[in-house]
mmCIF file of C-alpha atoms in Angstrom:
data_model
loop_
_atom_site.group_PDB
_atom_site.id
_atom_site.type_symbol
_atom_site.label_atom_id
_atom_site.label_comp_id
_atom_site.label_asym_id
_atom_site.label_seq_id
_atom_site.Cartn_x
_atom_site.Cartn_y
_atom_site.Cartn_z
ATOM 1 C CA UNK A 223 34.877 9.791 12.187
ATOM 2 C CA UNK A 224 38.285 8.286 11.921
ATOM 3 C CA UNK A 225 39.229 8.439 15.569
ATOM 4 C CA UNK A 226 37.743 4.179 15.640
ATOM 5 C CA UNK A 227 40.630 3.680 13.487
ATOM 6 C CA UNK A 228 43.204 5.234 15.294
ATOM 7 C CA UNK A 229 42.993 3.054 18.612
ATOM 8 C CA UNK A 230 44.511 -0.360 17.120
ATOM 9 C CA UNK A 231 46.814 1.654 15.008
ATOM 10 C CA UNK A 232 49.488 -0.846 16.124
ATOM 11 C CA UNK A 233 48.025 -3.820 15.688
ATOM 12 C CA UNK A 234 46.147 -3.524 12.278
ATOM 13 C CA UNK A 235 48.328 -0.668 10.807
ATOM 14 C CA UNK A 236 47.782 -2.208 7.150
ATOM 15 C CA UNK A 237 43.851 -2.762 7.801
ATOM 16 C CA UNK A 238 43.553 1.278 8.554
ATOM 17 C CA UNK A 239 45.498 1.358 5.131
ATOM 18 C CA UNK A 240 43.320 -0.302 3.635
ATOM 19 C CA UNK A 241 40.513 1.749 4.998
ATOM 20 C CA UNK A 242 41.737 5.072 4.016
ATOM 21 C CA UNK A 243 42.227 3.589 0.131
ATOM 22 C CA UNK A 244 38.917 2.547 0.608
ATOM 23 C CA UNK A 245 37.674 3.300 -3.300
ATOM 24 C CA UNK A 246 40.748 0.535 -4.669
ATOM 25 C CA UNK A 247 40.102 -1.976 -1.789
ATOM 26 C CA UNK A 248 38.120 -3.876 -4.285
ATOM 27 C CA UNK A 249 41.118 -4.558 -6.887
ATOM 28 C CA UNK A 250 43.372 -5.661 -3.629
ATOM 29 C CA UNK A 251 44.226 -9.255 -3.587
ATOM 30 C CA UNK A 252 46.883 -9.519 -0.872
ATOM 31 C CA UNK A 253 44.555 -9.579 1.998
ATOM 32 C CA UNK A 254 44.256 -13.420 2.277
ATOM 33 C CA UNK A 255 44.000 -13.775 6.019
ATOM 34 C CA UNK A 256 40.474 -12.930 6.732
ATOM 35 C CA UNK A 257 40.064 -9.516 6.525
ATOM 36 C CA UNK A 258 37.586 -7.414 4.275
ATOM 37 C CA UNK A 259 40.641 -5.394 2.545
ATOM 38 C CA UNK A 260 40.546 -8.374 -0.753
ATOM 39 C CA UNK A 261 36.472 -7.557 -0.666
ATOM 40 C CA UNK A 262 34.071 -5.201 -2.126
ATOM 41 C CA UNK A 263 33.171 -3.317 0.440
ATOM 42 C CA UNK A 264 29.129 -2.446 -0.089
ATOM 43 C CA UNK A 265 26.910 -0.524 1.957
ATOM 44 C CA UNK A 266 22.924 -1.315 2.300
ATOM 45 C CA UNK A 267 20.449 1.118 3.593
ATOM 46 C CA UNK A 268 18.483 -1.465 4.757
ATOM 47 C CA UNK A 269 17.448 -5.438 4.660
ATOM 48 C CA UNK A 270 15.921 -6.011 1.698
ATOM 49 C CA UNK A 271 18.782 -4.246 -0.166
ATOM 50 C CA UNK A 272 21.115 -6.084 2.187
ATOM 51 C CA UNK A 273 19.682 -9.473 0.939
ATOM 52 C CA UNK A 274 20.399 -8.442 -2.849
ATOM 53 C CA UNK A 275 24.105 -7.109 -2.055
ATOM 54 C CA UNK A 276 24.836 -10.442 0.158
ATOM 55 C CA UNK A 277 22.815 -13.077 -2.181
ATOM 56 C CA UNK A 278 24.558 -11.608 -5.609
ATOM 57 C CA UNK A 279 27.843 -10.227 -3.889
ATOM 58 C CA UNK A 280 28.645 -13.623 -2.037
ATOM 59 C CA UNK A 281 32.633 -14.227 -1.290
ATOM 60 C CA UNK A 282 33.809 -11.052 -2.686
ATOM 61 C CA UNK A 283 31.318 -8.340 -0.957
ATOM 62 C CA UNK A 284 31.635 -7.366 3.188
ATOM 63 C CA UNK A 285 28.042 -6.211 3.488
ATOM 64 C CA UNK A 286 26.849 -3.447 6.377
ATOM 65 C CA UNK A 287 23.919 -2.512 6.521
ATOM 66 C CA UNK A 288 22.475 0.775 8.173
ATOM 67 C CA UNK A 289 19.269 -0.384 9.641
ATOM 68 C CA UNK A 290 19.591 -2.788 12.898
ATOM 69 C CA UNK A 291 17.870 -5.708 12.698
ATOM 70 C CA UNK A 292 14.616 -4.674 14.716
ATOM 71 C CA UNK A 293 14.780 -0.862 13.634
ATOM 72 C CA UNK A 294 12.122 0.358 11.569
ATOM 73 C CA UNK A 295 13.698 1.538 8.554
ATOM 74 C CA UNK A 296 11.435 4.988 8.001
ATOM 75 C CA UNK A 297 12.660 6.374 11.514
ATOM 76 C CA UNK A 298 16.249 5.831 11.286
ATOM 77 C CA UNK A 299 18.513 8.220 12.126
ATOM 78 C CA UNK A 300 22.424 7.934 11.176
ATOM 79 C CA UNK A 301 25.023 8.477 13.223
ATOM 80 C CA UNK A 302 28.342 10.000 12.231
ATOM 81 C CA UNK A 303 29.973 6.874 12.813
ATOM 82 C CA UNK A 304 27.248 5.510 10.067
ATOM 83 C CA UNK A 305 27.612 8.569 7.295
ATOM 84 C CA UNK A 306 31.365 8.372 7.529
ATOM 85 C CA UNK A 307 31.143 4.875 6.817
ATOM 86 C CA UNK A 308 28.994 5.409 3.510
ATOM 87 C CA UNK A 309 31.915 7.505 2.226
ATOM 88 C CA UNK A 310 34.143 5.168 2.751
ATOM 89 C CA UNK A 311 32.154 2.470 1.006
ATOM 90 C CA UNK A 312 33.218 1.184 -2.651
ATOM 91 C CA UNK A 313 29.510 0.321 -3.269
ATOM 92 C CA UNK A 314 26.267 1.640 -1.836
ATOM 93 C CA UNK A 315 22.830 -0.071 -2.541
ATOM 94 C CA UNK A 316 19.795 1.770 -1.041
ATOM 95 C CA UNK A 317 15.816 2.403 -2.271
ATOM 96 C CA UNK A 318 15.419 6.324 -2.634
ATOM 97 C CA UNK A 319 12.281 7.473 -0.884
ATOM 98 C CA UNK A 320 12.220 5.177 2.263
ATOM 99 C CA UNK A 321 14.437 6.794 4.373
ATOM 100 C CA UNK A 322 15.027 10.226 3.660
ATOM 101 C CA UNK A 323 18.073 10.542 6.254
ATOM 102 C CA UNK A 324 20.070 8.343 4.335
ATOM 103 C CA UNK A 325 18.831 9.392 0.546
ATOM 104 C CA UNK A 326 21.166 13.092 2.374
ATOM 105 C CA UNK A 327 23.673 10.806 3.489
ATOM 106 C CA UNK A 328 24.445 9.384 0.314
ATOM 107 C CA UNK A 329 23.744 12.053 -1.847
ATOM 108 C CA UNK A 330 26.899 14.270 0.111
ATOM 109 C CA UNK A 331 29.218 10.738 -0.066
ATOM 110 C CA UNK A 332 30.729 11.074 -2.999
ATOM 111 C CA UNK A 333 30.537 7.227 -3.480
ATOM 112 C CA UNK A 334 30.949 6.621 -6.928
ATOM 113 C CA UNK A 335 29.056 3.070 -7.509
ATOM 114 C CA UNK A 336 25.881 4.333 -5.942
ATOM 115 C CA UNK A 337 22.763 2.304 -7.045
ATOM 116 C CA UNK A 338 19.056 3.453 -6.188
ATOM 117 C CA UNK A 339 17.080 0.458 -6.296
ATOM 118 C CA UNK A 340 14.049 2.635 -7.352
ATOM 119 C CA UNK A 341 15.732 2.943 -10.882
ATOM 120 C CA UNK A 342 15.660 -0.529 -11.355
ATOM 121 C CA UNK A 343 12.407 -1.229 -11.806
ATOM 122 C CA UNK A 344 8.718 1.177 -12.394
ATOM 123 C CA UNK A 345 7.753 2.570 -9.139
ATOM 124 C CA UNK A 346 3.469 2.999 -9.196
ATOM 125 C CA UNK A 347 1.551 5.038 -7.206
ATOM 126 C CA UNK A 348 -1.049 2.705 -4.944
ATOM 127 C CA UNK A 349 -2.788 5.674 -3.053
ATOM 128 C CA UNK A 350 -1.182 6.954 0.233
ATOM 129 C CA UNK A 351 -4.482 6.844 2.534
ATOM 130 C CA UNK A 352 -6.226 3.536 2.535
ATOM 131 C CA UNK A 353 -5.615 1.340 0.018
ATOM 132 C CA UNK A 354 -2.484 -0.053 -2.204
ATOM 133 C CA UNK A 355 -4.991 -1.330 -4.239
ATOM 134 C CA UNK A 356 -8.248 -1.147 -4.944
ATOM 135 C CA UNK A 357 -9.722 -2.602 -7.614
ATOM 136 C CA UNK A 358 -13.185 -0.587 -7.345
ATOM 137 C CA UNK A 359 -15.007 -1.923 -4.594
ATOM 138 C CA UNK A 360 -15.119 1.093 -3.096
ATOM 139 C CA UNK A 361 -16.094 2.562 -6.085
ATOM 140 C CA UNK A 362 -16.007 6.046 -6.071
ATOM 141 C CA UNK A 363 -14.196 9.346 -4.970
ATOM 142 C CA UNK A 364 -10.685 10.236 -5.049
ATOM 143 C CA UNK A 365 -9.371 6.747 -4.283
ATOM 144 C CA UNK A 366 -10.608 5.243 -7.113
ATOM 145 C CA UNK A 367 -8.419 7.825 -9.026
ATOM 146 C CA UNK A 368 -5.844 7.600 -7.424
ATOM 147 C CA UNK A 369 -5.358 3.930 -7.716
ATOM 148 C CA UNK A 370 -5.337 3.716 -11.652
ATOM 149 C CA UNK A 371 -2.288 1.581 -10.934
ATOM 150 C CA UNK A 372 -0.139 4.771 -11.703
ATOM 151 C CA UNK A 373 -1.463 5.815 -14.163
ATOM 152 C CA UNK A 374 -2.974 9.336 -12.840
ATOM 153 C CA UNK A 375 -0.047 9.779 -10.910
ATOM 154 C CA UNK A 376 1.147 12.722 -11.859
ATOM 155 C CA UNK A 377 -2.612 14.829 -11.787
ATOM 156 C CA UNK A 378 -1.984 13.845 -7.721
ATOM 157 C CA UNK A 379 2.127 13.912 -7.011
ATOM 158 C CA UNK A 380 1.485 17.394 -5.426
ATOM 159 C CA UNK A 381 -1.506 16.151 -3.688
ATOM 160 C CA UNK A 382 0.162 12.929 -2.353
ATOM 161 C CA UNK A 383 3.018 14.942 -1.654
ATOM 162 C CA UNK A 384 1.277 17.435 1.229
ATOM 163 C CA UNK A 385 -0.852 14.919 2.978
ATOM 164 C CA UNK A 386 1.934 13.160 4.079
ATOM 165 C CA UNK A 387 2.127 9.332 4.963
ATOM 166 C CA UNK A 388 4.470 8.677 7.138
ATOM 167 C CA UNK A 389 7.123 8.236 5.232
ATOM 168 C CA UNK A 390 7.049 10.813 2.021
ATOM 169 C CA UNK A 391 8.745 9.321 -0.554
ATOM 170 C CA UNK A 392 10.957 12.168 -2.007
ATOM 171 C CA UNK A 393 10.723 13.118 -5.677
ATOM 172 C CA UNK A 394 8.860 9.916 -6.471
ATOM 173 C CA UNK A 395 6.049 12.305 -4.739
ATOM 174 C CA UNK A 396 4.041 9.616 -3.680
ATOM 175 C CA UNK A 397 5.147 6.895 -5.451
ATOM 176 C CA UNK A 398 5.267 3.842 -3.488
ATOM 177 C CA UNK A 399 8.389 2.387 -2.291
ATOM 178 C CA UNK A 400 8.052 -1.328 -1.286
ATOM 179 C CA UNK A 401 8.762 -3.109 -4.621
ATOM 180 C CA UNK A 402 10.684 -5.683 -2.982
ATOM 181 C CA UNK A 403 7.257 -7.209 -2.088
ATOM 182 C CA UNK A 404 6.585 -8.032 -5.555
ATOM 183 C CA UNK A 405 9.078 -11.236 -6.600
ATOM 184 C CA UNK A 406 8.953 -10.188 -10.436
ATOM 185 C CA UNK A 407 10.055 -6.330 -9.199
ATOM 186 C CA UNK A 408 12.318 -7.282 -7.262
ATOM 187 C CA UNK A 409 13.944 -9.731 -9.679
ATOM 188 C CA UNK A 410 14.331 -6.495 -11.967
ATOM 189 C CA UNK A 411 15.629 -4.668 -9.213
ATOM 190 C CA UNK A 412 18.749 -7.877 -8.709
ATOM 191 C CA UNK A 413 19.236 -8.083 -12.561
ATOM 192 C CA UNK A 414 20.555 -4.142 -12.213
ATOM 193 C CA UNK A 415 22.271 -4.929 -9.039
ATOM 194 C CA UNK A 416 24.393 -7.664 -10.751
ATOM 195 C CA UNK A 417 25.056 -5.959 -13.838
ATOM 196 C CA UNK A 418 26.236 -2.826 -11.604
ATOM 197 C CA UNK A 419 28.279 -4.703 -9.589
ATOM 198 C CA UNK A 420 29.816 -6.334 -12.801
ATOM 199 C CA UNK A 421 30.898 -2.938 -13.722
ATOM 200 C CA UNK A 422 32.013 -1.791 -10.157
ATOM 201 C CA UNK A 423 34.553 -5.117 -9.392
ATOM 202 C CA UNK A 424 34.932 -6.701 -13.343
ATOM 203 C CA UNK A 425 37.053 -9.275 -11.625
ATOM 204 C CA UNK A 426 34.726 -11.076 -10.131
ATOM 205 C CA UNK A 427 32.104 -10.127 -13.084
ATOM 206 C CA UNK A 428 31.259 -13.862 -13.898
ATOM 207 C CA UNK A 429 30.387 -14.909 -10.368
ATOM 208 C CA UNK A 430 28.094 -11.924 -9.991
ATOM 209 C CA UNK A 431 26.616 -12.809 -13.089
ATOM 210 C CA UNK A 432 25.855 -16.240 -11.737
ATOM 211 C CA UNK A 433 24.837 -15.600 -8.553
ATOM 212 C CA UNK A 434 22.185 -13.082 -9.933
ATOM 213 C CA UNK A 435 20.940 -15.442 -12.258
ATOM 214 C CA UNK A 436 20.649 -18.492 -9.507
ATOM 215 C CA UNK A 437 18.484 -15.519 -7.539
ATOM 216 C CA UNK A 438 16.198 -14.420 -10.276
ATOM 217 C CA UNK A 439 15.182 -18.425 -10.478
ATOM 218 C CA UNK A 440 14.640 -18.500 -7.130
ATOM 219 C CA UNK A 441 12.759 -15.153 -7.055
ATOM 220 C CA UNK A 442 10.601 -16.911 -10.097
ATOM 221 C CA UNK A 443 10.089 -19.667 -8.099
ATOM 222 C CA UNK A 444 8.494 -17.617 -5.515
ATOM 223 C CA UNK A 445 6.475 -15.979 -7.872
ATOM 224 C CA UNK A 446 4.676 -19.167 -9.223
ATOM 225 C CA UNK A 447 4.394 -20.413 -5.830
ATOM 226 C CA UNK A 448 2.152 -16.991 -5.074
ATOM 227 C CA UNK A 449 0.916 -17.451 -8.431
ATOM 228 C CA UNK A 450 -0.186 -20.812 -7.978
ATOM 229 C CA UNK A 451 -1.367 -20.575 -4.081
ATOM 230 C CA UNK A 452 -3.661 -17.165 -4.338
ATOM 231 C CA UNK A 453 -5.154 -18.056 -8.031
ATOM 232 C CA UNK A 454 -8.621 -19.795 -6.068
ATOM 233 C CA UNK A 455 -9.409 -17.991 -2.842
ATOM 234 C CA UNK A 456 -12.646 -17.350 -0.898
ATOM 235 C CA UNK A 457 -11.902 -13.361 -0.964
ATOM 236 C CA UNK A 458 -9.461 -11.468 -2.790
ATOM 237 C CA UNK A 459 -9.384 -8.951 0.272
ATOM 238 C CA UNK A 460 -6.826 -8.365 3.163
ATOM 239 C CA UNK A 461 -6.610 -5.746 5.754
ATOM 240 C CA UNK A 462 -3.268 -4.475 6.947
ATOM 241 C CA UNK A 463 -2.147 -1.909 9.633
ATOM 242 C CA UNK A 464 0.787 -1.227 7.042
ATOM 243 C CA UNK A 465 -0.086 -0.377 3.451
ATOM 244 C CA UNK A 466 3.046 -1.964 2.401
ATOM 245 C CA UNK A 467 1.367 -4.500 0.109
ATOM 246 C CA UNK A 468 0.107 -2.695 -3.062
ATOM 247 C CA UNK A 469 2.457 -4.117 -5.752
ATOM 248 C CA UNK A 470 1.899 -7.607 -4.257
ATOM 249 C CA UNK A 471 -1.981 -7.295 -4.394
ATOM 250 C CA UNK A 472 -1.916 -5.846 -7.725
ATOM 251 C CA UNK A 473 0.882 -8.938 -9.123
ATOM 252 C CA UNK A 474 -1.698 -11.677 -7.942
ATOM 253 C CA UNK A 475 -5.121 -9.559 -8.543
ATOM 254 C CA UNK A 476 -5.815 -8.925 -4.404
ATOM 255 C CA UNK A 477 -7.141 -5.887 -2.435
ATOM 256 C CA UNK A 478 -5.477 -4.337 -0.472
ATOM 257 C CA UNK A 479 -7.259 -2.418 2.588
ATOM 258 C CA UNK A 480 -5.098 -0.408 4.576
ATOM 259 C CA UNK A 481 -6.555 0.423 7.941
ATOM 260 C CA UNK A 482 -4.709 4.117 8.345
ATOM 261 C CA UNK A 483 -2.151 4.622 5.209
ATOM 262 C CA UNK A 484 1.270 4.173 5.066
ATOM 263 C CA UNK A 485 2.570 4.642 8.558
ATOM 264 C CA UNK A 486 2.173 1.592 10.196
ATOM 265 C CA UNK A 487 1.792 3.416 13.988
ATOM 266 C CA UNK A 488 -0.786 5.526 12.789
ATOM 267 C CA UNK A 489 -4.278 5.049 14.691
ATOM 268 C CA UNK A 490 -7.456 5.040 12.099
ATOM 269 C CA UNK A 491 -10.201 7.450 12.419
ATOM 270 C CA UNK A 492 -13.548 5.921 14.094
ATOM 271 C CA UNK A 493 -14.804 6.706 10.257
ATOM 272 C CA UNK A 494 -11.968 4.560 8.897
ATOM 273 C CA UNK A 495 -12.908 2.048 11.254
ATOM 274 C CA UNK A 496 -16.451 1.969 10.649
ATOM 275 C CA UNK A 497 -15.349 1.842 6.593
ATOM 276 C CA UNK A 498 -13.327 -1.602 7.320
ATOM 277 C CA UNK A 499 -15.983 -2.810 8.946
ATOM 278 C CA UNK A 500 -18.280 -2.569 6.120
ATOM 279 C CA UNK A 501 -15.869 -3.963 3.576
ATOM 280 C CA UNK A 502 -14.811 -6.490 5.697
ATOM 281 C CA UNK A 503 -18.473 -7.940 5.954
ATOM 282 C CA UNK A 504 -18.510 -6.711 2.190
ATOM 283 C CA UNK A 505 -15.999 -8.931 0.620
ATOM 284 C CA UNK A 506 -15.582 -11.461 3.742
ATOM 285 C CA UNK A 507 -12.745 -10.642 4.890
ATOM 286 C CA UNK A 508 -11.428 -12.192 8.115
ATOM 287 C CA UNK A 509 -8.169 -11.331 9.003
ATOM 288 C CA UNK A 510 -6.627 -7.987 10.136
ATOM 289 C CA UNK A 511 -2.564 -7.953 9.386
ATOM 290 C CA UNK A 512 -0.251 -6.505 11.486
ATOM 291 C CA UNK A 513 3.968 -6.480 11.210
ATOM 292 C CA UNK A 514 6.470 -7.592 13.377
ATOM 293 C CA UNK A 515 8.256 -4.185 13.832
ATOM 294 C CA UNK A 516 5.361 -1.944 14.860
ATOM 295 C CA UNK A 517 3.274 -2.259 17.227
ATOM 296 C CA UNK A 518 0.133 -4.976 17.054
ATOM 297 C CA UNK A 519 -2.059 -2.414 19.247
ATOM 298 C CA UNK A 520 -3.665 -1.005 16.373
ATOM 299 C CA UNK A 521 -4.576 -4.385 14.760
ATOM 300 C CA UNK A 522 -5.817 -5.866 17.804
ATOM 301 C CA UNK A 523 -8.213 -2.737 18.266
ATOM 302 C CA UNK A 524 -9.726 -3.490 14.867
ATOM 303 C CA UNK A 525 -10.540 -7.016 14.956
ATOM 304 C CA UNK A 526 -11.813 -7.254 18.318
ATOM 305 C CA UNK A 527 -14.414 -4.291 17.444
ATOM 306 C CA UNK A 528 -14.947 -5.861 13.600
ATOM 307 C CA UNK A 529 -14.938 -9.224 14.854
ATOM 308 C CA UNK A 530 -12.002 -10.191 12.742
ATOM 309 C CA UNK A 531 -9.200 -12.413 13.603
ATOM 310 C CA UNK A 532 -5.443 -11.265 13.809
ATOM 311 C CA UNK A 533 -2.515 -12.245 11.859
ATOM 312 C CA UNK A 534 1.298 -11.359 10.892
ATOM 313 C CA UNK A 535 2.454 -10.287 6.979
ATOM 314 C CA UNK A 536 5.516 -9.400 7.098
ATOM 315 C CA UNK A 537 6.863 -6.062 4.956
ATOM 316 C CA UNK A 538 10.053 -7.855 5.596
ATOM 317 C CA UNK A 539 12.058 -4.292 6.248
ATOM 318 C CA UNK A 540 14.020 -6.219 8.507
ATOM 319 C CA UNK A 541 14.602 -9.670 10.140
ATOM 320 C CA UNK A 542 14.130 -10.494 13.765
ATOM 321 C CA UNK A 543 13.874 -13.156 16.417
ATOM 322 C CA UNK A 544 10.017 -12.566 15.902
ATOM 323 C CA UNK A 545 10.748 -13.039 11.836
ATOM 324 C CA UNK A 546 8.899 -15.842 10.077
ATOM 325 C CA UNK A 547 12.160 -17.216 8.526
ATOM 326 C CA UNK A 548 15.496 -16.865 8.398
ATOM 327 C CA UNK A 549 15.754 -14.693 5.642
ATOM 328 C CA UNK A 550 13.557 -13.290 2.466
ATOM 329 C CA UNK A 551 12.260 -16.632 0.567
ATOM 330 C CA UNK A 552 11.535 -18.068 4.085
ATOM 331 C CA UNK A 553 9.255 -14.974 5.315
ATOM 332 C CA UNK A 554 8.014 -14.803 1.699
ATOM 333 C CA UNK A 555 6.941 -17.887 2.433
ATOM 334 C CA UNK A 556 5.236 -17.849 5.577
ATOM 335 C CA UNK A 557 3.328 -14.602 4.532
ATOM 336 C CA UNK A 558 2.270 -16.829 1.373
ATOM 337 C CA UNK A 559 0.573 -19.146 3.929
ATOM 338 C CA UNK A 560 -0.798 -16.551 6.015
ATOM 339 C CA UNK A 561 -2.911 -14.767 3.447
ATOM 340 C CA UNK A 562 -3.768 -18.290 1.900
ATOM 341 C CA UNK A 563 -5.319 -18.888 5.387
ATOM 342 C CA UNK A 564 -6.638 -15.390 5.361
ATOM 343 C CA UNK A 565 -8.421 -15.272 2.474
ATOM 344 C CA UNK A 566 -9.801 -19.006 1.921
ATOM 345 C CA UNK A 567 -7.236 -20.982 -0.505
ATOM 346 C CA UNK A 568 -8.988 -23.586 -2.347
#
């Protein structure tokens, strides 16, 4: 793991120092010519907690993240190159339950300022099979009960737990992961990462303090614009390929339908199809959602036999040429606008 270091032994002898003393890097302030050995050096599992590390962290973090852009997060696989890295990291910012290769990873580390994003805020179970949230107009069965907004979670942890979605998420058996879809969760989630930073580099406690703060207000921001943009719509209902978007449907009072669970590659039964179909002519739906990391296949299948139209939300797990926006506001944004178009803003 250390065998990248000792190649330009020569010519950055005092950078591989710095390396090795990687857990007081943070408290060096000698390294004035460029390099990260004066910074905070913070590892993210993947974009969204990249965005909070960089946004809150500015000058005094070097932020890697270990997700490529273009990667879907739930398949990675580390590399040893990768895991040694986390143990060398003073900081490490990742959401348990997403991507169970590098909840191992970190757990073994030995980092010491390790922050799961899932503790920062209430993590809700939305139903792992069809919907993230379903406000009763299916009506019946086990999905009704399962989507009491979290509150029956626990009767169906162990249930959740063996059907499997695609990506399990861990000991939060079946709790879903994708808070960072929800402005006002994710908000709570950068209000921890600030104050945990604080702690983890006090010298540079006040800017992290005010770069948190300037975030939050923009992360309110977005929230009113949702807020504001969803409140009169033609149909509260959206289809997805990707049942990423409970806690967003449930903060602005929207249905989600999710055409096959949790895994975005997974094909839907001819029943499931049949299902969206109905609801779609149901609550007037007209748009099927796909992603910009998985494939559109799936989507495309669905609206030409429903005779619905196609269109990007993003889960924003990771930016891309093919990204609506240069960064989280922007594609928070544009998927704004899409589901105003979607579902009939007045």
């Amino acid at each position: 793991m250390n065998v990248r270091r000792l190649i330009p032994t020569t010519a950055v002898a005092g950078a591989v120092a710095l390396g090795l003393t990687a857990l007081s890097a943070c408290s060096t302030s000698d390294a004035a010519d460029g390099s990260n050995g004066d910074k905070l050096k913070v590892t993210a599992s993947f974009y969204p907690m990249q965005f909070l590390a960089e946004k809150i962290g500015g000058e005094h973090v070097a932020v890697t993240s270990l997700t490529k852009p273009g990667v879907e997060p739930h398949d990675l696989e580390l590399t040893p190159r990768q895991i040694g890295s986390i143990s060398e990291s003073d900081y490490v910012l990742y959401l348990k339950g997403i991507q169970p290769a590098v909840d191992d990873a970190i757990l073994q580390s030995g980092v010491k300022n390790t922050v799961d994003a899932a503790t920062l805020t209430t993590l809700e179970n939305h139903g792992s099979e069809v919907s993230g949230h379903d406000h009763g107009h299916e009506g019946e069965g086990e999905e009704e009960h399962a989507d009491e907004h979290g509150h029956e979670e626990d009767a169906h942890e162990e249930e959740a737990h063996e059907e499997g979605d695609g990506h399990n998420h861990g000991e939060e058996g079946g709790a879903d992961p994708h808070i960072w879809l929800d402005p006002v969760k994710y908000a709570e989630v950068a209000k921890g990462v600030g104050k945990s930073l604080e702690k983890a580099d006090p010298d540079h406690a006040a800017d992290y303090k005010k770069n948190t703060e300037a975030l939050v207000g923009e992360l309110g921001e977005l929230n009113t614009a949702y807020e504001t943009g969803l409140k009169n719509t033609a149909t509260k209902t959206f289809i997805t390929t990707h049942s990423a978007f409970g806690y967003l449907a449930e903060r602005y009072g929207l249905t989600q339908q999710g055409i096959a669970g949790i895994d975005p590659e997974a094909e839907p039964s001819p029943a499931r199809i049949q299902e969206i179909h109905t609801i779609a002519e149901k609550e007037k739906a007209t748009t099927v959602f796909f992603e910009t990391l998985a494939s559109d296949k799936t989507a495309k299948t669905l609206a030409k036999d429903t005779g619905l139209k196609t269109g990007v939300l993003d889960p924003l797990e990771g930016i891309t040429e093919k990204s609506q926006g240069a960064d989280y506001i922007e594609v928070m944004k544009s998927n704004l606008a899409a589901l105003q178009k979607a579902l009939g803003a007045k």
